[in-house]
CSV table of C-alpha atoms in Angstrom, one decimal:
chain,number,residue,atom,x,y,z
A,1,MET,CA,0.2,-0.3,-0.4
A,2,LYS,CA,1.2,4.0,-0.8
A,3,THR,CA,1.3,5.7,1.9
A,4,LEU,CA,0.5,9.4,2.2
A,5,ASP,CA,4.4,10.3,2.6
A,6,GLN,CA,5.4,9.0,-0.2
A,7,TYR,CA,3.1,11.1,-2.6
A,8,ASN,CA,3.7,14.8,-3.5
A,9,PHE,CA,-0.5,16.2,-4.0
A,10,ALA,CA,1.1,19.6,-5.4
A,11,GLY,CA,-1.3,20.5,-8.3
A,12,LYS,CA,-3.2,17.2,-8.2
A,13,ARG,CA,-6.9,17.0,-7.3
A,14,ALA,CA,-7.6,14.2,-4.5
A,15,VAL,CA,-10.7,12.5,-4.2
A,16,VAL,CA,-10.0,10.9,-0.1
A,17,ARG,CA,-13.0,8.4,1.2
A,18,VAL,CA,-13.4,9.1,4.8
A,19,ASP,CA,-14.9,8.1,7.9
A,20,PHE,CA,-17.4,11.1,9.2
A,21,ASN,CA,-20.6,8.6,10.0
A,22,VAL,CA,-20.6,11.1,13.0
A,23,PRO,CA,-23.8,11.6,15.9
A,24,LEU,CA,-26.0,13.7,15.3
A,25,ASP,CA,-28.2,15.3,17.7
A,26,LYS,CA,-32.3,15.9,16.7
A,27,SER,CA,-31.2,19.5,16.1
A,28,PHE,CA,-28.5,18.2,13.0
A,29,ALA,CA,-25.9,19.4,15.9
A,30,ILE,CA,-22.9,16.5,15.7
A,31,THR,CA,-22.3,14.9,19.3
A,32,ASP,CA,-19.2,13.3,18.9
A,33,ASP,CA,-16.4,14.6,16.4
A,34,THR,CA,-13.9,11.7,17.2
A,35,ARG,CA,-14.4,11.0,13.3
A,36,ILE,CA,-13.9,13.8,11.8
A,37,ARG,CA,-10.7,15.2,13.8
A,38,ALA,CA,-9.2,11.1,13.0
A,39,ALA,CA,-9.0,12.4,9.4
A,40,THR,CA,-7.9,16.5,10.1
A,41,PRO,CA,-4.0,14.7,9.7
A,42,THR,CA,-5.0,13.8,6.1
A,43,ILE,CA,-6.2,16.3,5.2
A,44,LYS,CA,-3.6,19.1,5.8
A,45,LYS,CA,-0.7,16.9,4.7
A,46,ILE,CA,-2.7,17.0,0.6
A,47,LEU,CA,-3.5,20.8,1.1
A,48,GLN,CA,-0.4,22.3,2.7
A,49,ASP,CA,1.7,19.4,-0.5
A,50,GLY,CA,-0.3,22.2,-3.1
A,51,GLY,CA,-3.2,19.8,-4.1
A,52,SER,CA,-7.4,20.2,-3.6
A,53,VAL,CA,-9.5,17.7,-1.5
A,54,VAL,CA,-13.0,15.9,-2.8
A,55,LEU,CA,-14.5,14.8,0.4
A,56,LEU,CA,-16.8,11.4,0.4
A,57,SER,CA,-18.2,9.6,2.8
A,58,HIS,CA,-21.6,7.8,4.5
A,59,LEU,CA,-23.4,9.1,6.6
A,60,GLY,CA,-25.6,6.5,8.8
A,61,ARG,CA,-28.2,4.3,6.8
A,62,PRO,CA,-31.0,6.0,4.3
A,63,LYS,CA,-33.4,3.9,2.9
A,64,GLY,CA,-33.2,4.2,-0.7
A,65,GLY,CA,-32.8,8.0,-1.5
A,66,PRO,CA,-31.8,11.1,1.0
A,67,GLU,CA,-33.3,11.7,3.7
A,68,GLU,CA,-32.7,15.0,5.5
A,69,LYS,CA,-31.6,13.8,9.2
A,70,TYR,CA,-28.5,11.9,7.4
A,71,SER,CA,-27.4,15.1,5.2
A,72,LEU,CA,-23.6,15.8,5.4
A,73,LYS,CA,-24.5,18.9,4.9
A,74,HIS,CA,-24.6,19.2,8.3
A,75,ILE,CA,-21.1,18.6,9.3
A,76,VAL,CA,-20.0,21.5,6.9
A,77,ALA,CA,-20.1,24.1,9.2
A,78,ARG,CA,-17.9,22.1,12.5
A,79,LEU,CA,-15.3,21.1,9.1
A,80,GLY,CA,-14.8,25.4,8.4
A,81,GLN,CA,-13.8,25.4,12.3
A,82,GLU,CA,-11.5,22.0,11.5
A,83,TYR,CA,-9.2,23.2,8.8
A,84,GLY,CA,-9.5,26.9,9.3
A,85,GLN,CA,-11.0,27.7,5.9
A,86,GLU,CA,-14.4,28.0,3.8
A,87,VAL,CA,-15.6,24.6,2.8
A,88,GLN,CA,-17.6,23.9,-0.2
A,89,PHE,CA,-20.6,21.3,-0.8
A,90,ALA,CA,-22.1,19.6,-3.7
A,91,ASP,CA,-25.6,18.5,-2.5
A,92,ASP,CA,-25.7,15.3,-5.5
A,93,ALA,CA,-23.1,13.2,-5.7
A,94,LEU,CA,-23.0,12.5,-10.0
A,95,GLN,CA,-23.4,16.4,-10.0
A,96,ALA,CA,-20.3,17.1,-8.3
A,97,GLU,CA,-17.7,16.9,-11.4
A,98,GLU,CA,-18.4,20.4,-12.3
A,99,LYS,CA,-17.7,22.2,-9.1
A,100,ALA,CA,-14.3,19.6,-8.6
A,101,GLN,CA,-13.0,20.8,-11.6
A,102,ALA,CA,-12.9,24.3,-10.7
A,103,LEU,CA,-10.9,23.4,-7.1
A,104,GLN,CA,-8.1,25.7,-6.4
A,105,PRO,CA,-4.8,24.6,-4.9
A,106,GLY,CA,-6.1,24.5,-1.2
A,107,GLN,CA,-9.6,24.7,-1.5
A,108,ILE,CA,-12.2,21.6,-0.3
A,109,LEU,CA,-15.2,20.4,-0.9
A,110,LEU,CA,-17.8,18.4,0.5
A,111,VAL,CA,-20.2,16.0,-1.4
A,112,GLU,CA,-23.0,14.9,-0.3
A,113,ASN,CA,-23.6,11.1,1.7
A,114,VAL,CA,-23.0,8.3,-1.0
A,115,ARG,CA,-25.2,6.2,0.6
A,116,PHE,CA,-28.2,8.1,-0.9
A,117,TYR,CA,-27.6,5.9,-4.3
A,118,GLY,CA,-28.5,2.3,-3.7
A,119,GLU,CA,-25.1,1.3,-6.0
A,120,GLU,CA,-23.1,2.3,-3.1
A,121,GLU,CA,-23.7,-0.2,-1.2
A,122,LYS,CA,-24.4,-2.2,-4.2
A,123,GLY,CA,-20.1,-1.9,-5.4
A,124,ASN,CA,-21.3,-0.5,-8.7
A,125,ALA,CA,-18.7,0.1,-11.1
A,126,GLU,CA,-20.6,2.4,-13.2
A,127,PHE,CA,-21.5,4.6,-10.3
A,128,ALA,CA,-18.1,4.0,-8.8
A,129,ALA,CA,-16.4,5.4,-12.0
A,130,LYS,CA,-18.9,8.5,-11.5
A,131,LEU,CA,-17.0,9.1,-8.6
A,132,ALA,CA,-13.5,8.9,-9.3
A,133,LYS,CA,-14.4,11.5,-11.8
A,134,LEU,CA,-13.6,14.0,-9.4
A,135,GLY,CA,-10.5,13.3,-9.0
A,136,GLN,CA,-7.1,12.8,-10.2
A,137,VAL,CA,-5.3,10.6,-7.0
A,138,TYR,CA,-7.2,8.2,-4.7
A,139,VAL,CA,-7.2,8.4,-1.1
A,140,ASN,CA,-8.6,6.3,1.5
A,141,ASP,CA,-9.2,7.3,4.7
A,142,ALA,CA,-11.7,5.7,6.4
A,143,PHE,CA,-10.7,2.3,8.0
A,144,GLY,CA,-14.4,2.4,10.0
A,145,ALA,CA,-15.8,1.8,6.0
A,146,ALA,CA,-13.0,-0.8,5.3
A,147,HIS,CA,-14.6,-3.9,5.6
A,148,ARG,CA,-17.3,-3.2,2.9
A,149,LYS,CA,-16.9,-3.2,0.0
A,150,HIS,CA,-18.8,0.1,-1.5
A,151,ALA,CA,-18.5,1.7,-4.7
A,152,SER,CA,-16.5,4.7,-2.3
A,153,THR,CA,-14.6,2.8,-0.1
A,154,ALA,CA,-13.0,-0.7,-2.7
A,155,VAL,CA,-14.6,-0.5,-6.1
A,156,ILE,CA,-13.5,3.4,-7.0
A,157,ALA,CA,-10.3,2.3,-6.6
A,158,GLU,CA,-9.9,0.6,-9.7
A,159,SER,CA,-10.5,3.4,-11.6
A,160,PHE,CA,-7.2,4.9,-10.8
A,161,ALA,CA,-3.8,3.9,-12.2
A,162,PRO,CA,-1.7,2.0,-9.1
A,163,GLU,CA,0.6,4.5,-8.2
A,164,ASP,CA,-2.6,7.3,-7.6
A,165,ARG,CA,-4.0,4.7,-5.2
A,166,VAL,CA,-2.9,6.0,-1.7
A,167,GLY,CA,-4.1,5.0,1.9
A,168,GLY,CA,-4.2,7.9,4.2
A,169,TYR,CA,-2.4,8.6,8.2
A,170,LEU,CA,-5.3,7.4,10.2
A,171,LEU,CA,-5.8,3.9,7.9
A,172,GLN,CA,-1.6,3.3,8.2
A,173,GLY,CA,-1.9,3.5,11.8
A,174,GLU,CA,-5.1,2.0,12.8
A,175,LEU,CA,-3.6,-0.8,10.1
A,176,ASP,CA,0.0,-0.2,12.2
A,177,ASN,CA,-1.3,-0.8,15.5
A,178,ALA,CA,-4.1,-3.8,14.8
A,179,LYS,CA,-0.4,-5.3,13.1
A,180,LYS,CA,1.2,-4.3,16.5
A,181,VAL,CA,-1.4,-6.0,19.0
A,182,LEU,CA,-2.1,-9.3,16.7
A,183,GLU,CA,2.2,-9.8,15.8
A,184,GLN,CA,4.0,-7.8,18.2
A,185,ALA,CA,2.3,-8.3,22.0
A,186,GLU,CA,4.5,-8.0,25.0
A,187,ARG,CA,3.3,-10.3,27.9
A,188,PRO,CA,1.2,-10.6,29.3
A,189,PHE,CA,-1.1,-9.8,27.0
A,190,THR,CA,-4.6,-9.2,28.3
A,191,ALA,CA,-7.9,-9.3,25.5
A,192,ILE,CA,-11.3,-8.3,27.2
A,193,MET,CA,-14.2,-9.1,25.7
A,194,GLY,CA,-17.8,-7.9,26.2
A,195,GLY,CA,-21.4,-6.6,24.8
A,196,ALA,CA,-24.2,-8.4,24.1
A,197,LYS,CA,-23.5,-11.6,21.8
A,198,ILE,CA,-20.7,-14.0,21.5
A,199,SER,CA,-22.1,-14.6,18.3
A,200,ASP,CA,-20.4,-11.5,17.3
A,201,LYS,CA,-17.5,-12.3,18.5
A,202,ILE,CA,-16.7,-16.7,18.0
A,203,LEU,CA,-13.9,-15.4,15.5
A,204,ILE,CA,-11.7,-13.0,17.2
A,205,ILE,CA,-12.4,-14.9,20.5
A,206,GLU,CA,-11.1,-17.6,18.5
A,207,LYS,CA,-8.9,-16.0,17.2
A,208,LEU,CA,-7.5,-14.8,20.0
A,209,LEU,CA,-7.5,-18.1,21.8
A,210,ASP,CA,-3.9,-18.8,19.8
A,211,LYS,CA,-2.2,-15.9,20.8
A,212,VAL,CA,-3.6,-14.4,24.6
A,213,ASP,CA,-2.4,-14.8,27.8
A,214,ASN,CA,-5.7,-13.9,29.8
A,215,LEU,CA,-9.3,-13.4,27.9
A,216,LEU,CA,-11.4,-11.4,29.9
A,217,ILE,CA,-15.5,-11.8,29.5
A,218,GLY,CA,-18.2,-9.8,30.7
A,219,GLY,CA,-21.1,-8.2,29.3
A,220,GLY,CA,-24.6,-9.4,28.5
A,221,MET,CA,-22.4,-12.4,26.8
A,222,ALA,CA,-21.0,-13.8,29.8
A,223,TYR,CA,-24.9,-14.8,31.0
A,224,THR,CA,-25.0,-17.5,28.1
A,225,PHE,CA,-21.5,-18.8,29.8
A,226,ALA,CA,-23.6,-19.3,33.4
A,227,LYS,CA,-26.0,-20.7,32.3
A,228,ALA,CA,-24.5,-23.7,30.0
A,229,GLN,CA,-22.6,-24.3,33.3
A,230,GLY,CA,-25.2,-24.8,34.6
A,231,GLY,CA,-26.0,-21.5,36.6
A,232,GLN,CA,-29.4,-19.6,37.0
A,233,ILE,CA,-29.8,-16.1,35.9
A,234,GLY,CA,-33.2,-15.0,35.5
A,235,ASN,CA,-34.4,-13.1,32.8
A,236,SER,CA,-29.7,-12.3,31.6
A,237,LEU,CA,-29.6,-11.6,28.3
A,238,LEU,CA,-28.9,-15.3,27.0
A,239,GLU,CA,-28.4,-16.7,23.8
A,240,ALA,CA,-29.8,-20.1,24.0
A,241,ASP,CA,-28.4,-21.7,21.0
A,242,LYS,CA,-25.1,-20.7,21.6
A,243,MET,CA,-24.5,-22.1,25.4
A,244,ASP,CA,-22.7,-25.7,23.7
A,245,LEU,CA,-20.2,-23.0,22.2
A,246,ALA,CA,-19.6,-21.1,24.7
A,247,LEU,CA,-18.8,-24.3,27.4
A,248,GLU,CA,-16.5,-25.8,23.4
A,249,LEU,CA,-14.3,-21.7,24.2
A,250,ILE,CA,-14.1,-22.8,27.3
A,251,GLU,CA,-12.6,-26.3,26.8
A,252,LYS,CA,-10.0,-24.6,24.0
A,253,ALA,CA,-9.6,-22.2,26.2
A,254,LYS,CA,-7.7,-25.1,28.6
A,255,ALA,CA,-6.0,-27.2,26.4
A,256,LYS,CA,-4.3,-23.6,25.0
A,257,GLY,CA,-3.6,-22.8,28.4
A,258,VAL,CA,-5.1,-19.4,28.1
A,259,ASN,CA,-6.7,-18.2,31.4
A,260,LEU,CA,-10.1,-16.8,30.7
A,261,VAL,CA,-11.7,-15.7,32.9
A,262,LEU,CA,-16.4,-15.8,33.8
A,263,PRO,CA,-17.4,-12.9,36.1
A,264,THR,CA,-18.8,-14.4,39.6
A,265,ASP,CA,-20.5,-12.0,40.5
A,266,SER,CA,-23.0,-9.3,39.0
A,267,VAL,CA,-24.8,-6.3,39.8
A,268,ILE,CA,-28.4,-7.2,38.8
A,269,ALA,CA,-31.5,-5.2,39.0
A,270,ASP,CA,-35.7,-5.7,38.2
A,271,LYS,CA,-36.2,-3.5,35.5
A,272,PHE,CA,-33.9,-2.5,32.2
A,273,ALA,CA,-34.1,1.4,33.8
A,274,ASN,CA,-32.0,3.1,35.4
A,275,ASP,CA,-33.7,3.8,38.7
A,276,ALA,CA,-34.6,0.2,38.9
A,277,GLU,CA,-34.2,-1.9,42.1
A,278,THR,CA,-30.5,-3.4,42.1
A,279,LYS,CA,-28.6,-6.1,44.4
A,280,VAL,CA,-25.4,-7.9,44.2
A,281,ALA,CA,-25.9,-11.7,43.2
A,282,PRO,CA,-23.7,-14.2,42.6
A,283,ASN,CA,-23.6,-15.3,38.0
A,284,ASN,CA,-25.0,-18.1,38.3
A,285,GLN,CA,-27.6,-17.3,41.6
A,286,ILE,CA,-29.7,-14.7,40.0
A,287,PRO,CA,-33.2,-14.9,40.8
A,288,ASP,CA,-36.6,-14.9,38.4
A,289,GLY,CA,-37.5,-11.3,37.2
A,290,TRP,CA,-33.8,-9.9,37.6
A,291,LEU,CA,-31.4,-9.5,35.0
A,292,GLY,CA,-27.6,-8.4,35.3
A,293,LEU,CA,-26.7,-5.7,33.9
A,294,ASP,CA,-23.4,-5.2,34.8
A,295,LEU,CA,-19.3,-6.3,36.9
A,296,GLY,CA,-20.4,-7.5,40.2
A,297,PRO,CA,-17.2,-6.3,42.9
A,298,GLU,CA,-15.5,-8.8,42.8
A,299,SER,CA,-15.4,-9.4,39.3
A,300,ILE,CA,-14.7,-5.8,39.0
A,301,LYS,CA,-11.4,-6.5,41.4
A,302,ALA,CA,-10.9,-9.7,39.8
A,303,PHE,CA,-10.3,-8.3,35.7
A,304,SER,CA,-8.9,-5.1,37.6
A,305,ASP,CA,-5.5,-7.2,38.6
A,306,ILE,CA,-5.3,-9.0,35.4
A,307,VAL,CA,-5.5,-6.1,33.5
A,308,ARG,CA,-2.4,-3.8,36.1
A,309,GLN,CA,-0.4,-6.8,35.5
A,310,SER,CA,-0.4,-7.0,31.8
A,311,LYS,CA,1.5,-5.7,28.5
A,312,THR,CA,-0.4,-6.1,26.1
A,313,ILE,CA,-4.3,-5.3,26.3
A,314,LEU,CA,-6.7,-5.6,23.2
A,315,TRP,CA,-10.0,-4.3,24.4
A,316,ASN,CA,-13.9,-4.9,22.7
A,317,GLY,CA,-17.1,-4.3,24.0
A,318,PRO,CA,-18.2,-3.1,27.3
A,319,MET,CA,-18.3,-4.4,30.5
A,320,GLY,CA,-22.7,-3.7,31.2
A,321,VAL,CA,-24.6,-0.9,31.1
A,322,PHE,CA,-22.8,2.0,30.6
A,323,GLU,CA,-25.4,4.5,28.5
A,324,MET,CA,-27.0,4.5,32.4
A,325,SER,CA,-25.3,5.7,35.4
A,326,SER,CA,-26.4,3.2,37.9
A,327,PHE,CA,-24.7,0.1,35.7
A,328,ALA,CA,-21.2,1.7,34.5
A,329,LYS,CA,-18.9,0.8,37.3
A,330,GLY,CA,-17.8,-2.1,35.4
A,331,THR,CA,-17.2,-0.3,32.1
A,332,GLU,CA,-15.8,3.0,34.3
A,333,SER,CA,-13.6,-0.1,36.1
A,334,VAL,CA,-12.6,-1.7,33.9
A,335,ALA,CA,-11.2,1.9,31.3
A,336,GLN,CA,-9.6,3.0,34.6
A,337,ALA,CA,-7.3,-0.1,35.0
A,338,ILE,CA,-7.1,0.0,31.6
A,339,ALA,CA,-5.2,3.8,32.2
A,340,ASP,CA,-3.1,2.3,34.8
A,341,ALA,CA,-1.7,-0.1,32.8
A,342,THR,CA,-0.7,2.1,29.8
A,343,GLN,CA,1.1,4.5,32.6
A,344,GLY,CA,3.1,1.8,33.6
A,345,GLY,CA,3.6,0.6,30.0
A,346,ALA,CA,1.8,-0.9,29.0
A,347,PHE,CA,0.2,-1.1,25.2
A,348,SER,CA,-3.9,-0.6,25.2
A,349,LEU,CA,-5.8,-1.1,21.8
A,350,ILE,CA,-9.5,-0.2,21.8
A,351,GLY,CA,-11.6,-1.5,19.6
A,352,GLY,CA,-14.5,1.1,18.1
A,353,GLY,CA,-17.7,0.8,18.8
A,354,ASP,CA,-19.0,1.4,21.9
A,355,SER,CA,-15.5,0.6,23.7
A,356,ALA,CA,-14.7,3.8,21.8
A,357,ALA,CA,-17.9,5.1,23.1
A,358,ALA,CA,-17.3,4.5,26.7
A,359,VAL,CA,-14.2,5.1,26.7
A,360,ASN,CA,-14.4,9.0,25.0
A,361,GLN,CA,-18.1,8.9,26.9
A,362,LEU,CA,-16.4,8.2,30.8
A,363,GLY,CA,-13.1,10.5,30.0
A,364,PHE,CA,-10.2,7.9,30.0
A,365,SER,CA,-9.4,8.5,25.6
A,366,GLU,CA,-6.4,10.3,26.6
A,367,GLN,CA,-5.0,7.3,28.8
A,368,VAL,CA,-4.6,5.3,26.9
A,369,SER,CA,-2.5,3.7,23.7
A,370,TYR,CA,-4.9,3.7,20.7
A,371,ILE,CA,-8.3,4.2,19.9
A,372,SER,CA,-10.1,2.3,17.0
A,373,THR,CA,-12.5,4.1,14.6
A,374,GLY,CA,-13.8,1.7,13.1
A,375,GLY,CA,-15.3,-1.8,15.6
A,376,GLY,CA,-16.7,-3.5,12.8
A,377,ALA,CA,-13.4,-3.3,10.1
A,378,LEU,CA,-10.9,-3.9,13.3
A,379,LEU,CA,-13.2,-7.2,14.4
A,380,GLU,CA,-12.6,-8.9,10.6
A,381,TYR,CA,-8.9,-7.8,9.9
A,382,MET,CA,-8.0,-9.4,13.6
A,383,GLU,CA,-10.1,-12.1,12.3
A,384,GLY,CA,-7.7,-12.6,9.7
A,385,LYS,CA,-10.2,-11.6,7.2
A,386,GLU,CA,-9.5,-9.6,4.0
A,387,LEU,CA,-10.9,-5.9,3.9
A,388,PRO,CA,-11.8,-4.4,0.2
A,389,GLY,CA,-10.5,-1.2,1.3
A,390,VAL,CA,-7.5,-2.1,1.9
A,391,THR,CA,-6.6,-4.9,-0.2
A,392,ALA,CA,-8.1,-1.8,-3.8
A,393,LEU,CA,-4.7,-0.1,-3.1
A,394,GLY,CA,-2.4,-2.7,-3.2
């Protein structure tokens, strides 16, 4: 993959695929601009070389055509602040060519949401070729969408000569940090897996069993393990069809000498609400009508102690329903332990999605080594799958 520093953009118009899929509130204000800031070094390098920039992105999941709430026009003002200059806007990706060709060196054009066109997600070659006409060089910096073979993330590259396909700084950084964890992990290496479902994480868990010393499993998926081992889990989250798999994973971990740690206690609630009545119960003795929503104090201590002694840490998925303050302590405590280990010299990679949101929301973003911007893309890369957006740059 050709990197940004190997390319001089002087006098060139760069089509840059970014991931500006940022959350907006009801009045279309951006509630988290992490992804916008993450792409800035790439855009500034192109402008400083004397190039101009055409930005392509998706936003949300529009259903078959333009939707006001998913229009990228809502982020134009924020981009102007970020780059300290006016950002032009083309409200139709198929009519943007004239505006793109009129760009002077140092200017920026943002094109409307590529997912307003059904051809984008189908990876339509004609649509990709039309987007390619917006520039003379293609830069992919959208790691969060690199696992999709969409028109603007992969197929578009075919319209450019190999020497004019470039990986942006963010894309490069994501791949370098993932490789560091997968190939150069200092030991002890601890992976923390959370979130709702085992089914979302089976492949990554199996892959990690060949690499880690400790595998800590929290979040909703832990209750399927508890039930599979004969426990009572009340109304907690359960994937009944994955209980055999849970037992298999426990056996595989034993066979490979991996310390697989499951929660021993939970904060349980009588309803799924922040104002629910709560108490602490053993993970295998949750009464009917109650559900586990966070790690209990004993589990928090066990998880935190292991994390603090680790030299490489990968975290993907929260430990509980951290969005509700009553059930955020497990996630917050694990984040604190990761921050402490990092301060002591450990390398910590936070895997996108909810884990990144939790780290940002709880105020630990400056205290970990790297926060990935791509949940699904990072998982697929770590599972050993090909990322079309990266392969297309080769």
